[in-house]
Every structure is written in structure tokens, then in C-alpha cells.
Coordinates of C-alpha atoms in Angstrom, one line a residue:
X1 CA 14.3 236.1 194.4
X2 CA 16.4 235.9 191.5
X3 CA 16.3 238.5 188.8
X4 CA 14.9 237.5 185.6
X5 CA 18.4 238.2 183.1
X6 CA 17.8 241.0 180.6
X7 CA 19.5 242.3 177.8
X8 CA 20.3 240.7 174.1
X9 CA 20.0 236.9 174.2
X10 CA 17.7 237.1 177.6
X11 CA 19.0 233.6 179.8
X12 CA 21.0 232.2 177.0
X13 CA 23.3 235.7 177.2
X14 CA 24.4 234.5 180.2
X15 CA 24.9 230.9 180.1
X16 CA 28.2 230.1 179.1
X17 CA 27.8 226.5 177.8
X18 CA 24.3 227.2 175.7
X19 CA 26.8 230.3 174.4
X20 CA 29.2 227.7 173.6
X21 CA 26.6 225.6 171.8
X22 CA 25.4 228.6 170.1
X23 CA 28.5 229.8 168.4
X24 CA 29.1 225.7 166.9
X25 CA 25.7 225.6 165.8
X26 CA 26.2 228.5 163.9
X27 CA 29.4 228.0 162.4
X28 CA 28.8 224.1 161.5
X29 CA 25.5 226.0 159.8
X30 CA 27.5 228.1 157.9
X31 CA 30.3 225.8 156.7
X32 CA 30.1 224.0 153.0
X33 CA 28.0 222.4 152.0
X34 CA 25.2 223.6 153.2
X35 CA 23.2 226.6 151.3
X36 CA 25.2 229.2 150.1
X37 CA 23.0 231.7 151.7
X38 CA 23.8 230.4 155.4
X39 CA 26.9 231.5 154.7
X40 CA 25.9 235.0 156.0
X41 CA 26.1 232.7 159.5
X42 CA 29.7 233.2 159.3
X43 CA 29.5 236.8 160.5
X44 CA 27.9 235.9 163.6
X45 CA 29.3 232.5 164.9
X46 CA 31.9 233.5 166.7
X47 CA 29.4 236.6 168.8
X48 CA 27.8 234.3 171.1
X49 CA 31.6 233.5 172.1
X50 CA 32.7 237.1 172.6
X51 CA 29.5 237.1 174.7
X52 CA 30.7 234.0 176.4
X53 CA 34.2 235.2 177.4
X54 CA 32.6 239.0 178.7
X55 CA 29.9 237.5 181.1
X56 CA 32.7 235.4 182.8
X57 CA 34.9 238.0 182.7
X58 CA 32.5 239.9 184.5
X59 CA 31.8 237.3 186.7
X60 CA 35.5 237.3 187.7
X61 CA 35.7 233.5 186.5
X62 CA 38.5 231.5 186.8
X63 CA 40.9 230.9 183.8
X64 CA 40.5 227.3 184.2
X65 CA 36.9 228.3 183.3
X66 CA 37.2 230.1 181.0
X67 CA 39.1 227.3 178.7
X68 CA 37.3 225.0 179.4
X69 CA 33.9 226.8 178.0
X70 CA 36.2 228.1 175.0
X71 CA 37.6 223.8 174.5
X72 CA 33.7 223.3 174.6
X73 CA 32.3 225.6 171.8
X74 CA 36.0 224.4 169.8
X75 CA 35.0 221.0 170.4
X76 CA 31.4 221.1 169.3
X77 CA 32.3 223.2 165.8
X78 CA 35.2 220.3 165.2
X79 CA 33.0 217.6 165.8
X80 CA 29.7 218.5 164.1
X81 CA 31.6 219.9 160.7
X82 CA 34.3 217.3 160.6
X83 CA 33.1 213.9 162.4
X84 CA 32.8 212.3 158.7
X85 CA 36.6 211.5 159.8
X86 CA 35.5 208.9 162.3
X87 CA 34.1 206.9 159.1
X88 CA 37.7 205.7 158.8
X89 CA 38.4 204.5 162.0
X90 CA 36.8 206.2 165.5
X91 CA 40.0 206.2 167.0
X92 CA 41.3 208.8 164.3
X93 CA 37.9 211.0 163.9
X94 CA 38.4 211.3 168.0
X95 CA 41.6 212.4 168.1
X96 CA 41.2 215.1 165.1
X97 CA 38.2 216.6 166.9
X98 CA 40.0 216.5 170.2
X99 CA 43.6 217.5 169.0
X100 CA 42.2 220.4 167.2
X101 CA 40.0 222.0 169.2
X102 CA 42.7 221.9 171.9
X103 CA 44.9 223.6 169.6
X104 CA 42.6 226.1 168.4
X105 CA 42.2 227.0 172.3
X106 CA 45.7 228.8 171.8
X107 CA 44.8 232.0 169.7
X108 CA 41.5 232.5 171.7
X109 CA 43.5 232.0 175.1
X110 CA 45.8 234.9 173.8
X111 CA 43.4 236.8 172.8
X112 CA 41.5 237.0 176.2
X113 CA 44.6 237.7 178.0
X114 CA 45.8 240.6 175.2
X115 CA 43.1 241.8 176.6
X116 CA 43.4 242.0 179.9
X117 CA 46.8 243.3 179.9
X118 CA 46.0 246.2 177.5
X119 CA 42.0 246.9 177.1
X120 CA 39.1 246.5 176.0
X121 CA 39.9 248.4 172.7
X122 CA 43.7 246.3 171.8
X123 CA 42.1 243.4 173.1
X124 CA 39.1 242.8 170.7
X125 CA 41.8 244.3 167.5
X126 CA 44.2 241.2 168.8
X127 CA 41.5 238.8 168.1
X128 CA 41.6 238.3 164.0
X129 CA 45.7 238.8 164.5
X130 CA 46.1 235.7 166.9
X131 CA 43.5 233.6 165.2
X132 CA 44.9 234.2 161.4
X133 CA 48.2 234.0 162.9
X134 CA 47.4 230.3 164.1
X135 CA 45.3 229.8 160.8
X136 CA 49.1 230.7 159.2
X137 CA 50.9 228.2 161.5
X138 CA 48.3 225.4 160.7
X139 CA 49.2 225.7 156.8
X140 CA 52.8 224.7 157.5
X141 CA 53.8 222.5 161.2
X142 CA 53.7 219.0 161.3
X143 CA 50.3 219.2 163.0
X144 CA 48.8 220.9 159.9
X145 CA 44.8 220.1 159.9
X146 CA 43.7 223.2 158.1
X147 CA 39.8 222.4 157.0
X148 CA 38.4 224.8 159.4
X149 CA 40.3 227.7 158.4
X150 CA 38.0 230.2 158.0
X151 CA 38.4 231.3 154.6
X152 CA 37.2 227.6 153.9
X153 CA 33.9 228.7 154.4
X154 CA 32.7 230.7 151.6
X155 CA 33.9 227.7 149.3
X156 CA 30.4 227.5 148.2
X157 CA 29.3 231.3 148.1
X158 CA 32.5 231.9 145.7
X159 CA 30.6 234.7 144.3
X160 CA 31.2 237.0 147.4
X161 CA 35.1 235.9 147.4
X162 CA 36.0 236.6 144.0
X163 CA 38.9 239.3 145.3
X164 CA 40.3 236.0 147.0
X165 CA 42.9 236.2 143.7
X166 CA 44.0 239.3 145.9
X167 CA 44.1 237.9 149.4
X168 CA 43.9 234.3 149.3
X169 CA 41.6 232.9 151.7
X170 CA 42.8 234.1 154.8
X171 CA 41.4 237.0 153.4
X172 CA 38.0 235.5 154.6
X173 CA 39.1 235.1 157.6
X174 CA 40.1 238.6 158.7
X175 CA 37.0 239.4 156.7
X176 CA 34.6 236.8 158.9
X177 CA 36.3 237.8 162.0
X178 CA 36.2 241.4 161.5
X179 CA 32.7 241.7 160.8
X180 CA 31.9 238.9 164.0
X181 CA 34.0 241.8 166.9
X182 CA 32.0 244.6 165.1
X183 CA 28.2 243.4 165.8
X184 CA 29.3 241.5 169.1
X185 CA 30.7 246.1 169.2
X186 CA 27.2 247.0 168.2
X187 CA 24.8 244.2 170.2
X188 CA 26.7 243.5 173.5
X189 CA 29.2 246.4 173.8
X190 CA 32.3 245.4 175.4
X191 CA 32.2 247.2 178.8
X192 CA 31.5 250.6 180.7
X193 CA 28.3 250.3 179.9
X194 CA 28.1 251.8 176.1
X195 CA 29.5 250.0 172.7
X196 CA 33.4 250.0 172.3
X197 CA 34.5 253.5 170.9
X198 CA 30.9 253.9 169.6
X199 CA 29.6 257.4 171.0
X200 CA 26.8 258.4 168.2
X201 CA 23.0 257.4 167.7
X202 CA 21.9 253.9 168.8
X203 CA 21.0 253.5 165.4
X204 CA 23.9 254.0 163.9
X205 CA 25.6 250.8 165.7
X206 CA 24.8 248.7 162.9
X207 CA 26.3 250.9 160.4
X208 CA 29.9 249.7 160.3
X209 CA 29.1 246.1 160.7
X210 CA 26.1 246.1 157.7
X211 CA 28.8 248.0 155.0
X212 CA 31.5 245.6 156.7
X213 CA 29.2 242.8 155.0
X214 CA 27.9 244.1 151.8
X215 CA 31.0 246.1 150.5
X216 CA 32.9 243.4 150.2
X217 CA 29.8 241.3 148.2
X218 CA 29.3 244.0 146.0
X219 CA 33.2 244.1 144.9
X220 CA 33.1 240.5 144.8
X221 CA 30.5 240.6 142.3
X222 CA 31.6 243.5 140.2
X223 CA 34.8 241.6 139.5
X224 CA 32.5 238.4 138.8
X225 CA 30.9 240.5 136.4
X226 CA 33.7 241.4 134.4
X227 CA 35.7 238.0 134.5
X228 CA 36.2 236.4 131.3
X229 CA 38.0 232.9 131.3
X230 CA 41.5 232.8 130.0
X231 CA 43.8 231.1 128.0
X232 CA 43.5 228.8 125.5
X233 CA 40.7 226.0 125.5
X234 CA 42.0 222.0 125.6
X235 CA 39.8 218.7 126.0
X236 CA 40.4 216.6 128.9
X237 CA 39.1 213.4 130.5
X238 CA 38.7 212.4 134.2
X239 CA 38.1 209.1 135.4
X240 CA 36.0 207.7 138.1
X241 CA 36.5 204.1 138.6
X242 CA 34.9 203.7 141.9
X243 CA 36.7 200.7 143.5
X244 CA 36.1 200.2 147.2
X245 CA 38.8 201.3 149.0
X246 CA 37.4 199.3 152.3
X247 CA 36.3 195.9 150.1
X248 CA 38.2 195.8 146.7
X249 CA 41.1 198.1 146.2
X250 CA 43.8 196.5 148.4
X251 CA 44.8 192.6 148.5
X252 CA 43.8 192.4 152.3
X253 CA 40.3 193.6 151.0
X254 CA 37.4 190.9 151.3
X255 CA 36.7 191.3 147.7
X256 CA 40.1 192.5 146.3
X257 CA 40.2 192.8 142.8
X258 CA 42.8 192.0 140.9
X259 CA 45.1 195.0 140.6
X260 CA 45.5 194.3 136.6
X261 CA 41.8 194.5 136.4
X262 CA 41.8 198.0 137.4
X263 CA 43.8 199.0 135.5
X264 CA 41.2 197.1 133.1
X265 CA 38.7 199.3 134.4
X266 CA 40.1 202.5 133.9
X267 CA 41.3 202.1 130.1
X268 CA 37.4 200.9 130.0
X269 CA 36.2 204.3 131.2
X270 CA 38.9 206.4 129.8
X271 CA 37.9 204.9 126.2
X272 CA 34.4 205.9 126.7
X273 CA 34.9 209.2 126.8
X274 CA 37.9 210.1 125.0
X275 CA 37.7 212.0 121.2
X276 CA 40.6 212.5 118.9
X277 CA 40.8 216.2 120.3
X278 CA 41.3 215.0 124.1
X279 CA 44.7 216.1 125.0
X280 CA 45.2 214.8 128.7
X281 CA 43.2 211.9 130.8
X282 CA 43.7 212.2 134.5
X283 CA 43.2 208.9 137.0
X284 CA 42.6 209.1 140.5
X285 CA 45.3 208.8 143.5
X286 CA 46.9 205.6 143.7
X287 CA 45.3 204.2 140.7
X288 CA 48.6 202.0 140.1
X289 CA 48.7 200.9 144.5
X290 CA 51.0 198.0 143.8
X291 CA 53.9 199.3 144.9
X292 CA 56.3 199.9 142.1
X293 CA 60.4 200.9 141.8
X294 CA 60.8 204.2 140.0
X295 CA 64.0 203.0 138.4
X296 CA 61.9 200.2 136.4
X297 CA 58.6 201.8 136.3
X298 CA 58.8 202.1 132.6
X299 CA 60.0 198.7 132.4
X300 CA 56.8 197.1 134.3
X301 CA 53.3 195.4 132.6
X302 CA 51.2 197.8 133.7
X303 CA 53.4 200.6 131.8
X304 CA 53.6 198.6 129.5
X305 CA 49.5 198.2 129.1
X306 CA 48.8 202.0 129.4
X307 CA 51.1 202.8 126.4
X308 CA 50.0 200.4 124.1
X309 CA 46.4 200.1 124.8
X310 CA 46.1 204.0 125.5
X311 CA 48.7 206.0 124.6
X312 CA 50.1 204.2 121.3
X313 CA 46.3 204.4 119.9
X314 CA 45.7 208.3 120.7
X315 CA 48.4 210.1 119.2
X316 CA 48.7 213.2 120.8
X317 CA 47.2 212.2 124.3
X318 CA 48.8 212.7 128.1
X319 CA 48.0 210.9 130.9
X320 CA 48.7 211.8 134.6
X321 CA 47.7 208.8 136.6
X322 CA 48.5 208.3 140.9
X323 CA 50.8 205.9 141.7
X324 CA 52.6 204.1 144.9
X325 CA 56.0 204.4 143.7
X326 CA 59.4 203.3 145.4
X327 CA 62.8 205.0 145.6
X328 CA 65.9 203.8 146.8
X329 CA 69.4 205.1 148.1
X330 CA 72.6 204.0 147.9
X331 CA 73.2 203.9 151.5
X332 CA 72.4 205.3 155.2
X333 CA 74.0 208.5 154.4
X334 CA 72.2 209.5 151.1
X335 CA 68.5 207.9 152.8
X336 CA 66.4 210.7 153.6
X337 CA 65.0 211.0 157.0
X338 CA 61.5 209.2 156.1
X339 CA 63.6 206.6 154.4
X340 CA 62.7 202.4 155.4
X341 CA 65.5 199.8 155.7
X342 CA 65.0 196.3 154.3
X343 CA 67.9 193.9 154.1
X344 CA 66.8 193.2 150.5
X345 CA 65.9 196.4 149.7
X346 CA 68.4 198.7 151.1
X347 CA 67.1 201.8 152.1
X348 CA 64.1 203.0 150.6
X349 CA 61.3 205.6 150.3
X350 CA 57.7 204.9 149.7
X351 CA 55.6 207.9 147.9
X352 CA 52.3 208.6 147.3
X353 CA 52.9 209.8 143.8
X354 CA 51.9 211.2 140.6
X355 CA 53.2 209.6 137.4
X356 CA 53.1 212.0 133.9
X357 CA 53.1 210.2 130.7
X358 CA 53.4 213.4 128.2
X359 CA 53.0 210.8 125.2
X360 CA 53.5 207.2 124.2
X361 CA 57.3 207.7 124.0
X362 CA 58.3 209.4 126.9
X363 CA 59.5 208.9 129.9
X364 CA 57.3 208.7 132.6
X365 CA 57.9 211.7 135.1
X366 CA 57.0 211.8 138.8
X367 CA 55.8 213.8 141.3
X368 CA 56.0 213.2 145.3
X369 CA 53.5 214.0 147.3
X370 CA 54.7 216.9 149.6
X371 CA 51.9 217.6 151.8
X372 CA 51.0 214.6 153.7
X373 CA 48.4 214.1 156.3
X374 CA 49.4 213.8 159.9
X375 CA 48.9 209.9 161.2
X376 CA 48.4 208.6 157.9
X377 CA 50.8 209.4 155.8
X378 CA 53.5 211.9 158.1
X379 CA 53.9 210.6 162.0
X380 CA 55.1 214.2 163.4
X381 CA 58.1 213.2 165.7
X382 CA 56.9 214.9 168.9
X383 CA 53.6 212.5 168.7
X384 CA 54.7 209.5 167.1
X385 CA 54.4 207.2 169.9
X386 CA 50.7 208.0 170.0
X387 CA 49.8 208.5 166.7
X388 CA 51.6 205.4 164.8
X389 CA 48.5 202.9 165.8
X390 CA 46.0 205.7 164.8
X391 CA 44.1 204.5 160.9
X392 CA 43.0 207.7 159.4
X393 CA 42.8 205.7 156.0
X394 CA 45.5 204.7 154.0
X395 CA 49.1 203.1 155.1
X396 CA 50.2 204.0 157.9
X397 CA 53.8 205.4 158.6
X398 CA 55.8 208.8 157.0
X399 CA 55.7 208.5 153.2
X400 CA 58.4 210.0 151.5
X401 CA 57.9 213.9 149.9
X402 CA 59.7 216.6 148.1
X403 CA 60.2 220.3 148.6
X404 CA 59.9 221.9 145.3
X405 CA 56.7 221.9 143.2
X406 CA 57.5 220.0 140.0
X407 CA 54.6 221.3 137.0
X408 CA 54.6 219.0 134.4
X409 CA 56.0 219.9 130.9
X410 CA 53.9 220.3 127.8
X411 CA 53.4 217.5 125.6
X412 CA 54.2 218.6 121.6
X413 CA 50.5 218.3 121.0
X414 CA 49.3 220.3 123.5
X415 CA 52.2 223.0 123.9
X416 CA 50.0 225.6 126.2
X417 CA 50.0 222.9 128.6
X418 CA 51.7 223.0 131.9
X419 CA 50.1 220.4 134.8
X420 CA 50.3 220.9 138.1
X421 CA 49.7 217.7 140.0
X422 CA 47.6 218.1 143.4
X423 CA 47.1 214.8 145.4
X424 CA 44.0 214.7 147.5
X425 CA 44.4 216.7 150.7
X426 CA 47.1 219.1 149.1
X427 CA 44.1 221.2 147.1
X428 CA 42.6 222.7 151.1
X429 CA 46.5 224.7 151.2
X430 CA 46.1 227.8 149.3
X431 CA 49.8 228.9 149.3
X432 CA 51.0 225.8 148.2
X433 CA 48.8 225.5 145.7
X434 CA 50.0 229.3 144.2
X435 CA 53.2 228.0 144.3
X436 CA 52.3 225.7 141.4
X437 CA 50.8 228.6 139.0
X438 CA 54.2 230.8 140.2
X439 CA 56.3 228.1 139.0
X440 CA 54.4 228.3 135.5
X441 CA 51.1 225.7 136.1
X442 CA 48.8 226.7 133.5
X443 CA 46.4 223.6 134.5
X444 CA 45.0 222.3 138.3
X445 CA 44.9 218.3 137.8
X446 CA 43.7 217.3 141.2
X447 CA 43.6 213.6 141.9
X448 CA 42.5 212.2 144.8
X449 CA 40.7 209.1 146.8
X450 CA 37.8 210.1 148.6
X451 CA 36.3 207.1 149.3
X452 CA 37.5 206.5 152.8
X453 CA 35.1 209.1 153.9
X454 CA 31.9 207.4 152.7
X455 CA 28.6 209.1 151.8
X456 CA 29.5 211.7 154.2
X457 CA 30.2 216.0 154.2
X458 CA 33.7 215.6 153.8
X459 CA 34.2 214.8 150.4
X460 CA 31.9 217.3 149.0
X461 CA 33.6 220.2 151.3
X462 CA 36.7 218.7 149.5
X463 CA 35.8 219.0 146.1
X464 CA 33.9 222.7 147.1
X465 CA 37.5 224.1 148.6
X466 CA 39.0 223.5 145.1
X467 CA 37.0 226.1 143.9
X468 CA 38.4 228.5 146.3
X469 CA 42.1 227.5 145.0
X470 CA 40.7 228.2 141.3
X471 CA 39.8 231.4 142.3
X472 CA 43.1 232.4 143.9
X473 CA 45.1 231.0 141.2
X474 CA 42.6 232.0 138.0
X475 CA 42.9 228.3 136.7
X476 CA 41.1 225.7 135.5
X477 CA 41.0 222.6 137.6
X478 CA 40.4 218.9 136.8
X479 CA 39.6 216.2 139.3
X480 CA 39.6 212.4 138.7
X481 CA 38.3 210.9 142.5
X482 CA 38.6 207.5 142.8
X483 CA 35.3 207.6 144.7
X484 CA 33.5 210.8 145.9
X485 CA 33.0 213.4 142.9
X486 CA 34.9 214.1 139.8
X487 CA 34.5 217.4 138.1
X488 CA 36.1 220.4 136.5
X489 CA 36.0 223.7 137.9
X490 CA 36.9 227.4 136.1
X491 CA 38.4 229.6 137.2
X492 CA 35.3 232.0 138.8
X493 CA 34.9 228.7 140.7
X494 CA 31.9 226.9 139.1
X495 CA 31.7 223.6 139.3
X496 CA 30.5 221.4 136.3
X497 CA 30.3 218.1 134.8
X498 CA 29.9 216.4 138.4
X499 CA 29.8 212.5 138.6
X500 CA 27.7 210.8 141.1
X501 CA 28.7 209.5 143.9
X502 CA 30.0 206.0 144.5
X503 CA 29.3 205.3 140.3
X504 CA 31.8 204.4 138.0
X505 CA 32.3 207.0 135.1
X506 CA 34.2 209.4 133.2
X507 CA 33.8 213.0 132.1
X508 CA 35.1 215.6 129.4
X509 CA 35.3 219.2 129.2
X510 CA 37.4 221.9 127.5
X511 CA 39.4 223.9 130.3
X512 CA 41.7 227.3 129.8
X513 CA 45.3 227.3 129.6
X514 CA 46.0 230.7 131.7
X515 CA 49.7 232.3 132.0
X516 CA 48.9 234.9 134.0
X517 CA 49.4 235.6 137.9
X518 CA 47.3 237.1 140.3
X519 CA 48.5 239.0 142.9
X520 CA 48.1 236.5 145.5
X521 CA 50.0 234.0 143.3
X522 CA 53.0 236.7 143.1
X523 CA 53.2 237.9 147.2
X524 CA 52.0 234.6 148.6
X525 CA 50.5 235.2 152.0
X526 CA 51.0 238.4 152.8
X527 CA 47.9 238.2 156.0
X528 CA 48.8 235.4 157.0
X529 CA 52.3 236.3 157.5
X530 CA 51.7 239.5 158.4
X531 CA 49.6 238.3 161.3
X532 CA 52.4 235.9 162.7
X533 CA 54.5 239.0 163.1
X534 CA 51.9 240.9 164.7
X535 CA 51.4 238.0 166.9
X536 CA 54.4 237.6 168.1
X537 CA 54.6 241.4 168.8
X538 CA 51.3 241.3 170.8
X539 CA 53.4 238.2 173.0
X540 CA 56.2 240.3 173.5
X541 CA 54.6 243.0 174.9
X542 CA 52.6 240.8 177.5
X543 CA 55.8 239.6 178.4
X544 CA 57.5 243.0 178.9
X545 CA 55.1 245.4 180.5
X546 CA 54.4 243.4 183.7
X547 CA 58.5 244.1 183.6
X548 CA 58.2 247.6 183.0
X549 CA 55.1 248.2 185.2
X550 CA 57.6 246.6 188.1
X551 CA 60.3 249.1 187.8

């Protein structure tokens, strides 16, 4: 007769793939946008895994089992928090899911052996190292798909991250790990038959991991308490056009429309909200998609248009609109290494950009889009084979980016104004987005196109993780989405003046001007970084006691 299991969890404690299940249900529970308060699921997500990987253990399992249960409950949190990707194409949404669930196998396959080649206790500490490590990586290699970082998740509980100016968002994850090994500590134990290093009352277990919770809550909220908006107040406009990206934006679109009546469109909207106080308008991500030479943009119609109709009649007013802009290069030896080749052409680049009209006069200035999304607009070399047929939305090939990050100078009219120009996915990158404010960005302008995601989580978790970066950064920031949401959000992270979704329409607010740096803008990612060297200690030493154990 087989015994009936006992113990936390009963059956489910000891079935590896309804563990597995578990721990994704939980954490796609927990993730934006659903209730702030199910954000507390955080904490316990990742238990019913640690529970997972200690009853095989026990059971002596084989590796190969072991990752195949851990590619299982990675696997089902990718797919139930980011399958909105398949509204693209199915081919890309698959290979997301399937890529980066494999990848995320890495830290938690490091983790399991850290601890079997130094104990229980270094094992369990190695955990929040490897993963934030990895988290680290993510925000920087080709590969880079960082939505479920961690961190992410709070982005719509920003009350209880408000030290985030401090630590960034990997912050949260050290914090939502942390707390996640210390009540698997206090419900499971981790071997020998008592809780890990825990010798007092059973009562005291949950001790550590309740004041692990609510400490950092309660600063959080102190510092909410206190936070008074900086800087200087200015008015500013965002547009919503809402064009079809699938039907109307593009000329192989069933219902294209005409790309000079779009730009109709938008000096429609931007009219109908505008007042002689508005200082800057901001248009969505490839507002201007015909494909246009930097050298003559100035020169062009649609420049032409902008100034007279827009600029030329509000004295005083910026605009930052998105553009598809083209650069060329004298020859092979000055071409970058994204660079095209065309017989008429030369060699060329083609950028997702940003185009800054300070005033009616000047010179437009651009901005290249730097961090560019893997299949779509970057084809990492190592996978290009595979991933050049792959739609994720958008042209498909490497676009053309830039190193630095350019902030916009201040127009005469609104001389506190310094603009840094975000485009779409770059807002979800926390230390890039610091980089901005260290390089003087008094202003978040975030355009984007969110409209290849459809009626879906993904663009509402998009526009929630700018709230995060406004926390970080203690800025303002603007968005103009050419579908999806536009909005402002300060810089405690409150959203306002939200459009609809899929509408046409414009909105104004007044936003702060702030100079100052947090710490997080000034030292960057210290965790992160931090963790990659810790990392790659933990490695070394796998490597080298088996060595030392021999002699």
C-alpha cells in the first residue's frame, strides 16, 4: 500500500510537474497588470520550485530531469505572461517563449549544482547571485529579452519600490528572491530534517521572512510620503493617432493610407490640444515611416508641412516626432557593420529614429535608436540564419544604432528643457534609461508603437514599466503611442491623463523639469554588476575544488 504524502502541499509537494505549474501560476498572477495587491505573489512563486528541485534531489533524480521540470515551470511563466507576442506572428511569440525559458534554465541549473558542490547553506545564498547575474547579462547581449526581469514586477505596486531611485530594479529582484529562499527556509526546510540554520521556536520561522516583506513596504512608503515633485513645471502634448499598423500604416497594408494624410492626422490632433503655453508636442514612433535621407530631411514636404502649419504658427513650441530616417557613407570602409549596399544608394544605414525640431528655425536633430529588438530590428550574428524569416513586427533585418545617449537641447522658450528620446522597447532597460538623466535629461519623452500587440497584456505592462524608470530616474515622463496608451507619468510613478485604447486623441499636462540625480542614476547598476562578479566566482570555484579535492 502506498503511503498517503504528508507534509506542506500534501500530493502536490511532491509532484514535480503540478510544482512546476504552481510556481507559473503564481508568478504570471503576480506580474503587471493585474491587481497591485497580487503582487505580494511575488514572494512565493518561485517556493513551489525550490520544493520542486529538493524532492528530486531527494529522489536522487537524474539531471536530465531535473531540467527538464525547471524548462517546464520557465516555459509555462514565459508563455502565460508574454504570449501577447504571438499576436504578431506565431512563429515569433514561439520562439520568445521557447528561447527564453531555455535561457533562463542557466542560472537555476547553476544554482542547483552550487549546491551540490558546496551545501545546502552556499547553495540556496547562490540562488538571487546567479539569477540577478543572468537578469544583468539579459540588459546588455544580443539576446537581450528583459520583460521578465523581476524587478518588472512591482511596476504596478510602485508604492512599495519607491527606494528603486537607490537600487534600480534589480533591486526587486534580490528583494523578491530573497524573501522566496526564506519561506521555502521556514515552510520546507532544506534538509536534515529541521529549517536551514534555523534552531529557535517553530514560531519564530516566519519571523525573518514577514519583516523581509514589510520593512522594505514601510520605507517605501515613508519616502512616498515625503516626495515632492521637482523642477520646474512646462505644458506638453502627446498624440495618439491610432493608425493600423496591420491595415493602414504601411503601403503593403490593405487599407494604406496615404502617408501625407497622417501626417494630416496628427497636426489635426496636435491642434486640438495645444494652448499658447504648450512648450513641446511629442508623436509616436515612426510617425514619418517613409523612409527619408537625413542629409535632405529638412529639405523634404513633410518638413516642410510640420514647420509651417505647426511650428511657424506656435511660436515657442518643440516637437520630437519618430521617424525612419536614412544615412549614408562614403564607402565600404566608413559603412558601419549594420550598413546595406545598393548600387544606387551606396552604402547605407536604415534607423528607427527620433527627429527634434527645437523651433521653426532649427535644424532638425536626430536620435538613433540604440536598443533594438532581437529578430526585428537586430539579427544577433550567432542566430541569424534562424531568426531572419522570424516577423516580430516591424521590418525585418539589423537597423542601424548609436552608442552614446544624445538628450535633446533646450529650445529658447523653454530653457529648463532637456529631452531624452526613448523609442518603444528601450523604456523596460533601467540603466540605459539613467544614462539619459546622467547625461543631463531633465524630461522622459517616450514614443512608441504599440499596436502590433493588439488588445492584449503587453502594451499595458509596457506603459506600467515606465513608471518604474520614473522612479529610478525622479523624472517626468511623456508618452505619445501610436496605438496602445498614451500618458504622462511623475516621477512617484503615477500614471495620468491615459487615452483609450485603439482611439485617436491627444493629451496635455504640465510635467517637472528635475536636475537632480539619484543615486542609482550616479553608480548605475551596482547589483547587477556586483552579482556577475559573484557569479563568476561561484563558477570558478566549481571548477577548482573537484581539482583540489583530487590532489
Amino acid at each position: 500500500m502506498t503511503p498517503t504524502p504528508s507534509g506542506p502541499l500534501g500530493r502536490l509537494g511532491q509532484s514535480a510537474p503540478l510544482l512546476a505549474l504552481l510556481g507559473a501560476g503564481l508568478l504570471w498572477a503576480a506580474w503587471p497588470v493585474h491587481p497591485a495587491p497580487l503582487a505580494l505573489l511575488l514572494f512565493v512563486g518561485f517556493v513551489p520550485y525550490l520544493r520542486l528541485e529538493q524532492v528530486l534531489t531527494r529522489q536522487g533524480a537524474r539531471r536530465g530531469r531535473v531540467f527538464a521540470n525547471t524548462y517546464f515551470f520557465l516555459f509555462l511563466w514565459n508563455a502565460f505572461t508574454t504570449w501577447w507576442v504571438s499576436f504578431s506572428t506565431l512563429g515569433g511569440g514561439i520562439a520568445a517563449v521557447v528561447l527564453n525559458a531555455a535561457l533562463m534554465c542557466l542560472p537555476l541549473m547553476a544554482f542547483r549544482r552550487t549546491k551540490e558542490r558546496f551545501g545546502n547553506k552556499i547553495g540556496y545564498l547562490s540562488l538571487p547571485i546567479y539569477w540577478i547575474a543572468f537578469e544583468q547579462l539579459h540588459l546588455t547581449w544580443d539576446l537581450s529579452w528583459p520583460w521578465l526581469t523581476l524587478g518588472n514586477g512591482f511596476a504596478s505596486a510602485t508604492s512599495w519600490v519607491q527606494w528603486y531611485e537607490y537600487t534600480g530594479f534589480l533591486g526587486g529582484s534580490l528583494w523578491v528572491l530573497g524573501v522566496n529562499v526564506l519561506i521555502f527556509r521556514a515552510w520546507f526546510g532544506t534538509g536534515g530534517g529541521r529549517p536551514w540554520a534555523f534552531n529557535g521556536p517553530r514560531r519564530w520561522r516566519w519571523a525573518g521572512p514577514l519583516a523581509a516583506i514589510w520593512l522594505p513596504i514601510i520605507v517605501s512608503l515613508a519616502i512616498n510620503r515625503n516626495l515632492q515633485e521637482k523642477g520646474p513645471g512646462i505644458e506638453v502634448v502627446v498624440v495618439q493617432p491610432n493608425v493600423d499598423p496591420y491595415n493602414e500604416k504601411f503601403p503593403e497594408n490593405p487599407h494604406f493610407i496615404p502617408y501625407n494624410e497622417q501626417l494630416t492626422r496628427l497636426l489635426q490632433r496636435t491642434e486640438a490640444s495645444i494652448t499658447p503655453q504648450t512648450r513641446l508636442v511629442l508623436w509616436p514612433e515612426t510617425s514619418l515611416e517613409e523612409p527619408l535621407f537625413e542629409t535632405t530631411f529638412a529639405q523634404t514636404p513633410q518638413v516642410a508641412r510640420i514647420r509651417q502649419e505647426l511650428l511657424a504658427r506656435h511660436p515657442g513650441l518643440s516637437l520630437l516626432v519618430g521617424v525612419t530616417s536614412l544615412s549614408t557613407y562614403p564607402d565600404e570602409a566608413h559603412a558601419s557593420p549594420t550598413a546595406r549596399h545598393r548600387d544606387d544608394v551606396g552604402y547605407y544605414d536604415i534607423f528607427n529614429a527620433a527627429a527634434f525640431f527645437a523651433d521653426a528655425t532649427a535644424a532638425p536633430q536626430f536620435y538613433h535608436k540604440s536598443k533594438l529588438v532581437p529578430g526585428v530590428e537586430k539579427i544577433p550574428p550567432m542566430l541569424s540564419s534562424v531568426l531572419k524569416n522570424i516577423d516580430l513586427g516591424g521590418i525585418v533585418g539589423s537597423y542601424g544604432s548609436q552608442e552614446e545617449r544624445t538628450v535633446f537641447a533646450a529650445p529658447p522658450a523653454a530653457p529648463g528643457l532637456r529631452l531624452a528620446p526613448l523609442i518603444c522597447y528601450e523604456s523596460i532597460y533601467g540603466d540605459f534609461v539613467a544614462q539619459y538623466v546622467h547625461n543631463g535629461a531633465t524630461l522622459l519623452g517616450l514614443i512608441t508603437n504599440d499596436g502590433w500587440w493588439s488588445d492584449s497584456p503587453g502594451f499595458r505592462q509596457h506603459l506600467a514599466y515606465g513608471a518604474l524608470r520614473c522612479i529610478e530616474t525622479r523624472r517626468d515622463l511623456a508618452r505619445s503611442a501610436n496605438t496602445g496608451i498614451s500618458a504622462f507619468i511623475d516621477q512617484r510613478g503615477t500614471i495620468s491623463h491615459r487615452t483609450g485604447w485603439w482611439v485617436g486623441a491627444s493629451s496635455r499636462a504640465t510635467v517637472h523639469l528635475n536636475t537632480e540625480q539619484t543615486f542609482y542614476v550616479r553608480y548605475g547598476e551596482l547589483i547587477g554588476r556586483g552579482a556577475q562578479v559573484l557569479a563568476v566566482l561561484g563558477v570558478i570555484g566549481m571548477i577548482v575544488l573537484p581539482l583540489v579535492q583530487k590532489k
